[in-house]
Short mmCIF file of C-alpha atoms in Angstrom, two decimals:
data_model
loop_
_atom_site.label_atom_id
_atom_site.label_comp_id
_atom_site.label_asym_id
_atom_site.label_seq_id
_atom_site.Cartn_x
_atom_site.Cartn_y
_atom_site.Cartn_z
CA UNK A 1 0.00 0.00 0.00
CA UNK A 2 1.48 3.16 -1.17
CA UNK A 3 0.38 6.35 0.41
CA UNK A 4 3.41 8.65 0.06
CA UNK A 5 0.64 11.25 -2.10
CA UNK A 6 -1.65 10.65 1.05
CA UNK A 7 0.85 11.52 3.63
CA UNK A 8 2.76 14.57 1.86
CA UNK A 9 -0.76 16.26 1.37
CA UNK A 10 -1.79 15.77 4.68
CA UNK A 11 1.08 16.93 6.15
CA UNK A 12 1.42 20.35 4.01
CA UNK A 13 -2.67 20.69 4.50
CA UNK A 14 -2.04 20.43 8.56
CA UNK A 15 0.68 22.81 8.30
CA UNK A 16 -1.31 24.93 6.17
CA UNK A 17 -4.40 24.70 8.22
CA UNK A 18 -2.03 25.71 10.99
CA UNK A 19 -0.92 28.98 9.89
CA UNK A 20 -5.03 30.06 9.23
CA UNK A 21 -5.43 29.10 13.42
CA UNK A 22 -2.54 31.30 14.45
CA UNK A 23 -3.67 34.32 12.00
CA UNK A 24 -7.30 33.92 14.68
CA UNK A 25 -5.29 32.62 17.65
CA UNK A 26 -2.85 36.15 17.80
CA UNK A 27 -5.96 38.29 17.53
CA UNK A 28 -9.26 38.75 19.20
CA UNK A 29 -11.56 35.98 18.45
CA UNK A 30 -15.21 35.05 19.30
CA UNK A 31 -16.83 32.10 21.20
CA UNK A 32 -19.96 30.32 20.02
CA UNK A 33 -21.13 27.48 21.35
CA UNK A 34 -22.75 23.91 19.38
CA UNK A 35 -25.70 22.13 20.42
CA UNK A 36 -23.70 19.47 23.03
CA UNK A 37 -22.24 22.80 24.74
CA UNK A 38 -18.69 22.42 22.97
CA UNK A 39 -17.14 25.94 22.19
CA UNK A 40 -16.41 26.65 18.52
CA UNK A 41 -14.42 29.47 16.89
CA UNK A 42 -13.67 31.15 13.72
CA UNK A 43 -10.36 28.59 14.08
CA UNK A 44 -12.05 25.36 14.13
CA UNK A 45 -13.98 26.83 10.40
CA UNK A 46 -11.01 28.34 9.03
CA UNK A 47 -9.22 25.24 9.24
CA UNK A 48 -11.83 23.03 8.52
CA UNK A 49 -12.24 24.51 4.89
CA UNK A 50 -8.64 24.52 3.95
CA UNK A 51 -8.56 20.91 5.00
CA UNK A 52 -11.50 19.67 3.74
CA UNK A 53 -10.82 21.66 0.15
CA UNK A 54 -7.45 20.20 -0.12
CA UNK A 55 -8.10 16.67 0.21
CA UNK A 56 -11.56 16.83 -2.06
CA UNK A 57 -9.13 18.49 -5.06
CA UNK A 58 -6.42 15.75 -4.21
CA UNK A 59 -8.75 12.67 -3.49
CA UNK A 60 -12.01 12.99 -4.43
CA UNK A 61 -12.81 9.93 -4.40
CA UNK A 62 -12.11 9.68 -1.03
CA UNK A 63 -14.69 10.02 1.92
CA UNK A 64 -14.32 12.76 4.73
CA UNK A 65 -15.44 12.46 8.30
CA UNK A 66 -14.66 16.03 10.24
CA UNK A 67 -15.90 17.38 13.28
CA UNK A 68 -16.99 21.00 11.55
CA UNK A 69 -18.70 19.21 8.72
CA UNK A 70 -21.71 17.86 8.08
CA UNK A 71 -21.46 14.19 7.99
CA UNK A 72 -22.53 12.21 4.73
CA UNK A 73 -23.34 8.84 5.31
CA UNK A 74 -22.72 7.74 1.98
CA UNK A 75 -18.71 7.35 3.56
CA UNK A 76 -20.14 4.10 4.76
CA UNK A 77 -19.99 2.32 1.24
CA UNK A 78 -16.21 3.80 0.96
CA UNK A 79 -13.44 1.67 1.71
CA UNK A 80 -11.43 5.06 2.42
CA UNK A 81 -12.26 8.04 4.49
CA UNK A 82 -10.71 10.95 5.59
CA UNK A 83 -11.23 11.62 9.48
CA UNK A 84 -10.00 15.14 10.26
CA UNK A 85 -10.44 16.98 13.35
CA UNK A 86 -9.55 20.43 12.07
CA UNK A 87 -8.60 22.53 15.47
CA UNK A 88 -8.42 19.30 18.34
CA UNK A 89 -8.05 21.25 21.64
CA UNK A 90 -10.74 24.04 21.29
CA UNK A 91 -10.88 24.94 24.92
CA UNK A 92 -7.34 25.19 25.20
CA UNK A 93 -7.36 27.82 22.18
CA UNK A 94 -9.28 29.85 23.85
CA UNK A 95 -7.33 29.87 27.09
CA UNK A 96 -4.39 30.51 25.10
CA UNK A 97 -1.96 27.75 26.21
CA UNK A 98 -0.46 26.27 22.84
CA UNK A 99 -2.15 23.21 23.44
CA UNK A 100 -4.16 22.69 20.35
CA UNK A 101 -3.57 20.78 17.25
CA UNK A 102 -4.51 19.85 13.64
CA UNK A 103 -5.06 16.32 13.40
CA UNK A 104 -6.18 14.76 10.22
CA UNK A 105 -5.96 10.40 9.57
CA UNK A 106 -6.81 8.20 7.02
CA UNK A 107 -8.72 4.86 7.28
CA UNK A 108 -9.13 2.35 5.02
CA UNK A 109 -11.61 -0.69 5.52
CA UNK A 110 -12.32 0.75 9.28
CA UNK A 111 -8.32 0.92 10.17
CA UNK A 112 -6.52 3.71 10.41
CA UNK A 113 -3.02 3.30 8.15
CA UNK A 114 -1.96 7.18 8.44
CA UNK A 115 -1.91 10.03 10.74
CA UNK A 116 -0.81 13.81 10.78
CA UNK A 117 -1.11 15.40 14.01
CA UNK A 118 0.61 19.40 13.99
CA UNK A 119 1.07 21.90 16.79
CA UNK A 120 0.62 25.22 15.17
CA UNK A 121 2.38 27.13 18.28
CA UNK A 122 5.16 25.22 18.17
CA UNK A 123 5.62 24.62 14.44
CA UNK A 124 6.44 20.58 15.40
CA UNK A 125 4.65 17.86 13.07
CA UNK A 126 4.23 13.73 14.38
CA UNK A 127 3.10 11.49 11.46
CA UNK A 128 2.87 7.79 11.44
CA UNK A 129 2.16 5.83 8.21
CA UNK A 130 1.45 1.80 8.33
CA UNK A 131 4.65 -0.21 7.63
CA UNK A 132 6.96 2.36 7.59
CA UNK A 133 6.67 4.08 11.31
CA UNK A 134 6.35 7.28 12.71
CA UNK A 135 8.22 10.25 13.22
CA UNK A 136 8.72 13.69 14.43
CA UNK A 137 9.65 17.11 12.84
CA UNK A 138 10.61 20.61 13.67
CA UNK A 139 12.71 23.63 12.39
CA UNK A 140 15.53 21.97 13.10
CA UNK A 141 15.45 18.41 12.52
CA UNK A 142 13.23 15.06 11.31
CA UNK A 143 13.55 12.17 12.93
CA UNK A 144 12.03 8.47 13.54
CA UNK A 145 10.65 7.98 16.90
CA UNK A 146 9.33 4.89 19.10
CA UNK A 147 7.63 4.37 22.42
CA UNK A 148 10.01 3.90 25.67
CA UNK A 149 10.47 0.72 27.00
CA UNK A 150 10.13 1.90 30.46
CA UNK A 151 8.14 -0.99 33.13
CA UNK A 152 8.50 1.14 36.19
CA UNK A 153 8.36 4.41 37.17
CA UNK A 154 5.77 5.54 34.64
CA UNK A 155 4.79 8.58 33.76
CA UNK A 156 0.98 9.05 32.85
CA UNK A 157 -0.30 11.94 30.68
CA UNK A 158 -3.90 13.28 31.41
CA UNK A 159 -6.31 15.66 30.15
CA UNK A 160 -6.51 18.83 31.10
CA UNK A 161 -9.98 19.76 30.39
CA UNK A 162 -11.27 16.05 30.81
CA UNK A 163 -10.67 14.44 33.96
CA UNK A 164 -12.85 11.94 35.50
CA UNK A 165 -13.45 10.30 39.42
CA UNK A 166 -12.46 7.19 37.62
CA UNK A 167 -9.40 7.98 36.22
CA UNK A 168 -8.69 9.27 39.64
CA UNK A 169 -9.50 6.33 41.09
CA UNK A 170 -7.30 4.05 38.76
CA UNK A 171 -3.93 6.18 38.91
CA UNK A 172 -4.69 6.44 42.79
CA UNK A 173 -4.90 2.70 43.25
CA UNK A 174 -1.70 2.17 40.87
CA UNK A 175 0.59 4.94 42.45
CA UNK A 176 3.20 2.83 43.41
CA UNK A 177 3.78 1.97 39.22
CA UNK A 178 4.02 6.04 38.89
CA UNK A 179 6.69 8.43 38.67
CA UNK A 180 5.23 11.48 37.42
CA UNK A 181 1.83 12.59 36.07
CA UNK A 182 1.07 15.59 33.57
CA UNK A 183 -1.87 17.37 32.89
CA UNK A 184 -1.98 18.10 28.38
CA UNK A 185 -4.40 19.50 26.34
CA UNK A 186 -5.58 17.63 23.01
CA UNK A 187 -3.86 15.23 20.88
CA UNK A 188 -0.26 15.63 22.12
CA UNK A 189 -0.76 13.15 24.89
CA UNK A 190 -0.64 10.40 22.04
CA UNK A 191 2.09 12.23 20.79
CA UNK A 192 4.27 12.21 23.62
CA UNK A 193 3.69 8.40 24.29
CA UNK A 194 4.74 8.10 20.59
CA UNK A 195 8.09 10.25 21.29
CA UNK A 196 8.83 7.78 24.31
CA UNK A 197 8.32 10.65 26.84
CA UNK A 198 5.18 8.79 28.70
CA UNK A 199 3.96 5.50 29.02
CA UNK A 200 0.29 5.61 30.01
CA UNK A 201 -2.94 7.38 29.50
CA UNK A 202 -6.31 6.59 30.13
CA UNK A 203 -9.82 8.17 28.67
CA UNK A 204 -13.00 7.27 30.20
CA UNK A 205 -14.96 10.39 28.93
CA UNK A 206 -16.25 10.43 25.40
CA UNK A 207 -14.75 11.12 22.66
CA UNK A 208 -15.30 11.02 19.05
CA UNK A 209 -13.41 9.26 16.01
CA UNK A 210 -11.74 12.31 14.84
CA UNK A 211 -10.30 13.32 18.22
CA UNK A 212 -8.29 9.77 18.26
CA UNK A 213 -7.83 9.02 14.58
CA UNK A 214 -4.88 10.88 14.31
CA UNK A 215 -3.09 9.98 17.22
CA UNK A 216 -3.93 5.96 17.12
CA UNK A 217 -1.75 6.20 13.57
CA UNK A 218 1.07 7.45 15.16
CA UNK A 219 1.14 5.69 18.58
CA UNK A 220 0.87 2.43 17.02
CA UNK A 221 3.18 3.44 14.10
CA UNK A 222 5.30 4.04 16.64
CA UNK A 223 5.19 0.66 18.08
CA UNK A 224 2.46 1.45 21.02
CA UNK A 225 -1.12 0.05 21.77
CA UNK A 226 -3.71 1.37 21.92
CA UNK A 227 -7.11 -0.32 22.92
CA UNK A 228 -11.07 0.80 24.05
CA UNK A 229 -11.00 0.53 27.74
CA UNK A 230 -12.66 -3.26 27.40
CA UNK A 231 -9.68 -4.39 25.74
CA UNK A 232 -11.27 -4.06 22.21
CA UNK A 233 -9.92 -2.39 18.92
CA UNK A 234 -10.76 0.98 17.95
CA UNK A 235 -12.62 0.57 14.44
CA UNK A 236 -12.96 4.14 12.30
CA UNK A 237 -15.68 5.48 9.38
CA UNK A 238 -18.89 3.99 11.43
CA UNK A 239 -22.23 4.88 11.47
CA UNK A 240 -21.91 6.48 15.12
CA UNK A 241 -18.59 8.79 15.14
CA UNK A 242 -18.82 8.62 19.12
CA UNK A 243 -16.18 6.51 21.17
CA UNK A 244 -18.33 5.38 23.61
CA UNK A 245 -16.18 2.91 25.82
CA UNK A 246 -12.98 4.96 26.40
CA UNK A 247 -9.85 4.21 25.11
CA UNK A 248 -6.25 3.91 26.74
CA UNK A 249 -2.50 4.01 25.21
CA UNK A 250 0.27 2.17 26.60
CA UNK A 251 3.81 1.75 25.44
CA UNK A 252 3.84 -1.71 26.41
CA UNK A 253 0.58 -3.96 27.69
CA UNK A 254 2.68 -5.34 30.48
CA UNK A 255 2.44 -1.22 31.39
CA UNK A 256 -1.65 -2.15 31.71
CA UNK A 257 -3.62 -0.43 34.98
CA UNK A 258 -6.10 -2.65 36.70
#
């Protein structure tokens, strides 16, 4: 399976869909809200369309699942979709802490095979394409990366703006396994897992397929796992978008909380 077209275009459109969030993102901005309460900004739009544009001109055969568009079900019949999640991280836009990204993935036949995931503050790209790996880039260098193989003192990533009393609960009751645990917004918890610099995190609350897409690709790509909370495999391009169960990423199952 060659997808060297897939991955370069994805990669430029995340970078390019970057630069329109930071033109918003270093200005005043407004808030509106959708119909589940989630806050939405002139960001998530702007980046939607130059995704979502790009990849029709490019692939339009393709299918496209994206948070800011409305969803077709005719992506069903499609062996490949597009599953983008044009500004992951809204919340922590608006409070301003560089912890957003771009994250656009590609399935094919319900598995993801490619990922882009880009921070826009801190011009740094991860990608991770099926049977060839995944890697990091910045201004200054482009390398392959691959989970630690840490078994003790591990170090758990969170959510910032999505904690739970269960997740509490579990890293409580596994403390003694823990070295360190930090509190990031959006997609770059996957990222950092994928970079070797954690080993754990857990999601209870819901999610949908475009907020874990992206960073299943790379974590896996990378040599991690990455499971629904029962122990199943994530499965992308269904008729219900939402991740109902709760997913976790390890670098290792032996790494597993219970």
């Amino acid at each position: 399976m060659n997808l060297i077209k897939e991955l370069d275009t994805a990669k430029k459109l995340a970078v390019k869909a970057g630069k329109a969030i930071l033109d918003i993102y270093e200005n005043s901005f407004e808030i509106e809200y959708k119909e589940d309460k989630s806050p939405i900004t002139l960001a998530d739009k702007k980046s939607n369309d130059v995704i979502v544009e790009g990849l029709k001109k490019e692939f339009p055969a393709y299918s496209i699942l994206s948070e800011e568009l409305e969803d077709n079900k005719a992506r069903l019949k499609n062996d490949w979709c597009w599953i983008v999640d044009p500004l992951d991280g809204t919340k922590e836009f608006i409070k301003k802490n560089g912890e957003f990204t771009v994250n656009i993935a590609l399935s094919y036949k319900n598995k993801v095979v490619l990922g882009v995931i880009y921070i826009p503050v801190t011009d740094e790209l991860y990608y991770g394409i099926k049977g060839v790996g995944a890697f990091y880039k910045n201004k200054y260098k482009e390398e392959k990366i691959k989970v630690s193989d840490r078994r003790k003192e591990l170090r758990v990533v969170m959510s910032r703006s999505h904690a739970t009393n269960k997740l509490t609960y579990l890293l409580e009751k596994n403390k003694d396994k823990i070295s360190d645990v930090k509190k990031v917004g959006s997609s770059l918890k996957g990222c950092l897992i994928a970079r070797g610099e954690a080993e754990i995190y857990y999601r209870f609350s819901l999610t949908k397929e475009w907020d874990t897409a992206a960073m299943q690709a790379i974590v896996e790509c990378a040599g991690g796992i990455f499971k629904q909370i029962d122990g199943s495999d994530m499965i992308y391009n269904r008729e219900n978008p939402l991740n109902e169960k709760g997913f976790y990423i390890l670098n290792n199952i032996d790494n597993k909380l219970t």
